[in-house]
Amino acid sequence: MKNIFFSKSTNILLLSTVIFSGLSWNIKPEVDNNSDKPKITIDGFTFSDLNQNGKLDKYEDYRLPMKDRIKDLISKMTDDEKANMLVGIGMPGFDLNTFKFTTEGFQGKVPGAAGGTFELKRLGIPTVTVSDGPAGLRINPKRNNDPNYYYATAFPVGTALASTWNTELIYSVGKAIGNEVKEYGVDVLLGPGMNIHRNPLCGRNFEYFSEDPLLSGKISAAIVNGIQFNGVGTSVKHFAANNQERNRLGVNVHISERALREIYLRGFEIAVKEAQPWTIMSSYNSINGTFASERYDLLTTVLRKEWGFKGIVMTDWFGGYKDLKAPFTPNIVSNVTAQLSAGNDLLMPGLPSQQQAILDNIKSGKLTTAVINNNLTRILELVFKSPSMNNYKYSDKPNLKANAEVTRQVAAEGTILLKNNSNTLPIKSTKIPLAIFGNTSYDFISGGTGSGDVNETYTVSLIDGLTNNGFVIDFELEGLYKPYVIDQKAKELERRDKNGGILATAKRIVELELNKTLIESKANSSEIALITIGRNAGEGDDRKVDEDFNLAGDEISLINNVSETFHAKGKKVIVVLNIGGVVETASWKDKVDAILLPWQPGQEGGNSVADVLSGKVTPSGKLTMTFPENFLDTPSSKYWNGFPEENPTNVTYDEGVYVGYRYFNTFKVKPSYEFGFGLSYTSFDVANLKLSATNFAEKMTATVTVTNTGKTAGKEVVQLYLSAPSINTDKPSSELKSFAKTKLLQPGESQTLTLAINTKDLASFITDKNAWIAEAGSYKITIGTSSLNSKQVAQFYLDKELVVEKTNSSFAIDTKFSDLKN
Ligand code: BGC
């Protein structure tokens, strides 16, 4: 194996060395001979970071404006130090042979963190530590020679969070996650992930929120605001058009500017404008021929100039390389000049060869001072506001107990009731044993795999959750399932460990085969059968149609056998979908009485689901994407992740803006369950829609009164869809423009909700005019409890065409294709 040595010296007695030993990555800690620092008091302020002459440097004087301090700091940095500051410190403790974090060698400030910025000890500048995300903080729970544990809370996956449609609740989840980030000594959480669910098969959809940009943007803004409330940062990712995992580094996404702006960028725009994330992570893929991390139009023109983003952009890990071998191939370096000049300030996780290339390009003049000063200024602004720079004394004791309560509550609220014939749910009797089928009932999946997988202390299984909620479960079935699941899971984890570590593709455990006599006996002794169907996926690969989107033969047999046997005796069958992405439901949903969709609900999953099954919580989650009847009904289904199929280098988004319900509803394709759908144990009346005006001027509000007309307390989500005139431009039949959720309404109680829309909500992006334009004419507002279930309708008028926003011409296409039109 080849050893590549990289050493960088700073002006004092420090030596920082990054060693690549084969592919295993170690960074030697720096030696600090400077610990007893003298202090100086000026105007009652005490400063301890004095320079070697015992004086206070301007950049240390926190009374001065930030920009003057940073300017001073940059002026004191050597070119070598500048080049160092623009690349990360690698991944301490990460073994690139096995793709796993180890407890060997240098671990960095927080073991298991994904990386950090350069520590410039000479000038007292610490590392800013960044760590995954997004379903909680991902760090190593165990440390070398340390008896303590450093577990973090596994919160529900992004899709489950978004399914609450409750931005206030998501803000509180953000606050809880931020508490763990800060108290474990991390500065920036690498999340939330907010790519659009373009297709049900993207392996990382569970990390993302929705097929709709407005919902994605609002949920993202809420969680970012919550996390950053703690004084730590976020990295909203992956910017942009990273909607598949297969060959994610090497794939070139061909996409129209309209689809980009209306669908794939719009959510990021909302998050930036409403939450100012400290950082944004550029995506791996190319867009119309250029790596996202090298696109000036994406990272500077649109993100900074048009939207006003103030933070830094960092690459995804090894972004700017066409695959994961390239960074370790001699003489291959990402185009650092293109990346930094585009406004991608920080190259992560950072390679010695990139630092060298930056240095060379500074020397040759290819990288201008203006460019790197911009990058450095933004990085140093991040450093200056980080807890690390401010010597925050983190406790290593976040509020895990309180946060477990938060995750239990939010997972229950994100649970969606898809079907509930003859009030099968909530389950009334707790004395007769429940017959629990399906492997996953006994080993609940809290979240997906890959960098989005949190190292939590425990995951409450469905059976434990049910028992905790006072239900009695069938012991014979438990006795059969448990040993099978434990054995199969151990084998699966071992397989994953050996085959790609963090990037290994998850495999489903085949359902335990049960004979008919056993099922019969359970149908005699139980009133209710509960079957859990489980799915797992993650970073590095996409899902498949067979035995993944479509249920496998063994799963269908289980559903068939249990439902036929139980129904023959007049008993009920409930299916729980413990999944990270959409599955086919149309072919089997009629065979069961109730279907509950908690997604991957975090570490308290079993408790949360039992809270809903028992009726302690009335379900109020709504789908954030369409469940198609068949995979092929999805507009992008054909070659959805590109050509050639095994390792796609090119993918064309020729469905244009017709993603998800925008397609299904406009083209009148019947879904199995539509966007926005979700049942309740109670019923609601939505009435009295009033618009603030009949002619639109700048903004408009719609008020509507929701009344709980049932017998159980519950919450309802109202969704405002807008149908715009489509005279000059082809448009989806209606689009979500606002939503609101009621408080917990008691039977008979009402609440009036106000939903606002602004000028941009009326507009479509018109490419040849470089503008968002609202056409004159009549606009229809539909208030619904799903995208198809309309409750109230109203109309307003826009008298004159409005140019809502002028943009800069961007994202020129690199191949000819046309977007789908209605
Ligand atoms: C993922 C990012 C993640 C990063 C650091 C990448 O492979 O795409 O989402 O934040 O690794 O772990």
PDB file of C-alpha atoms and ligand atoms in Angstrom, residues 91 101 114 131-134 138 190-191 204 207-208 237-238 242 245 248 281 284 316-317 324 451-452 502-503 539, ligand 1:
ATOM      1  CA  MET A  91     -12.437  12.468   8.710  1.00  0.00           C
ATOM      2  CA  PHE A 101     -15.578   4.944  12.084  1.00  0.00           C
ATOM      3  CA  ALA A 114     -17.772  13.698  10.015  1.00  0.00           C
ATOM      4  CA  SER A 131     -21.344  16.070  12.328  1.00  0.00           C
ATOM      5  CA  ASP A 132     -24.222  14.211  10.650  1.00  0.00           C
ATOM      6  CA  GLY A 133     -27.512  14.424  10.726  1.00  0.00           C
ATOM      7  CA  PRO A 134     -30.201  14.714   9.962  1.00  0.00           C
ATOM      8  CA  ARG A 138     -24.442  11.083  14.612  1.00  0.00           C
ATOM      9  CA  LEU A 190     -25.018  18.253   8.721  1.00  0.00           C
ATOM     10  CA  GLY A 191     -28.732  18.497   8.108  1.00  0.00           C
ATOM     11  CA  ARG A 204     -32.402   8.561   0.738  1.00  0.00           C
ATOM     12  CA  GLU A 207     -33.987  11.714   5.017  1.00  0.00           C
ATOM     13  CA  TYR A 208     -35.921  14.189   2.882  1.00  0.00           C
ATOM     14  CA  LYS A 237     -28.257  19.648   2.058  1.00  0.00           C
ATOM     15  CA  HIS A 238     -27.787  18.558  -0.752  1.00  0.00           C
ATOM     16  CA  ASN A 242     -29.506  15.254  -5.846  1.00  0.00           C
ATOM     17  CA  GLU A 245     -28.158   7.678  -4.955  1.00  0.00           C
ATOM     18  CA  ARG A 248     -24.555  10.226  -7.200  1.00  0.00           C
ATOM     19  CA  MET A 281     -23.911  21.615   1.502  1.00  0.00           C
ATOM     20  CA  TYR A 284     -22.280  15.688  -5.621  1.00  0.00           C
ATOM     21  CA  ASP A 316     -20.546  17.112   0.188  1.00  0.00           C
ATOM     22  CA  TRP A 317     -17.814  14.635   1.226  1.00  0.00           C
ATOM     23  CA  LEU A 324     -15.129   7.758  -4.515  1.00  0.00           C
ATOM     24  CA  SER A 451     -24.631   8.898   7.375  1.00  0.00           C
ATOM     25  CA  GLY A 452     -28.240   9.563   8.367  1.00  0.00           C
ATOM     26  CA  ILE A 502     -21.739   2.974   6.270  1.00  0.00           C
ATOM     27  CA  LEU A 503     -22.552   2.722   2.548  1.00  0.00           C
ATOM     28  CA  GLU A 539     -27.068   6.441   1.202  1.00  0.00           C
TER      29      GLU A 539
HETATM   30  C1  BGC B   1     -23.406  12.395   2.571  1.00  0.00           C
HETATM   31  C2  BGC B   1     -23.739  13.645   3.372  1.00  0.00           C
HETATM   32  C3  BGC B   1     -23.052  13.576   4.707  1.00  0.00           C
HETATM   33  C4  BGC B   1     -21.572  13.439   4.485  1.00  0.00           C
HETATM   34  C5  BGC B   1     -20.764  13.387   5.765  1.00  0.00           C
HETATM   35  C6  BGC B   1     -21.918  12.152   2.498  1.00  0.00           C
HETATM   36  O1  BGC B   1     -21.640  10.894   1.976  1.00  0.00           O
HETATM   37  O2  BGC B   1     -23.941  12.509   1.277  1.00  0.00           O
HETATM   38  O3  BGC B   1     -25.120  13.763   3.523  1.00  0.00           O
HETATM   39  O4  BGC B   1     -23.353  14.709   5.462  1.00  0.00           O
HETATM   40  O5  BGC B   1     -21.320  12.241   3.776  1.00  0.00           O
HETATM   41  O6  BGC B   1     -20.929  12.194   6.407  1.00  0.00           O
END
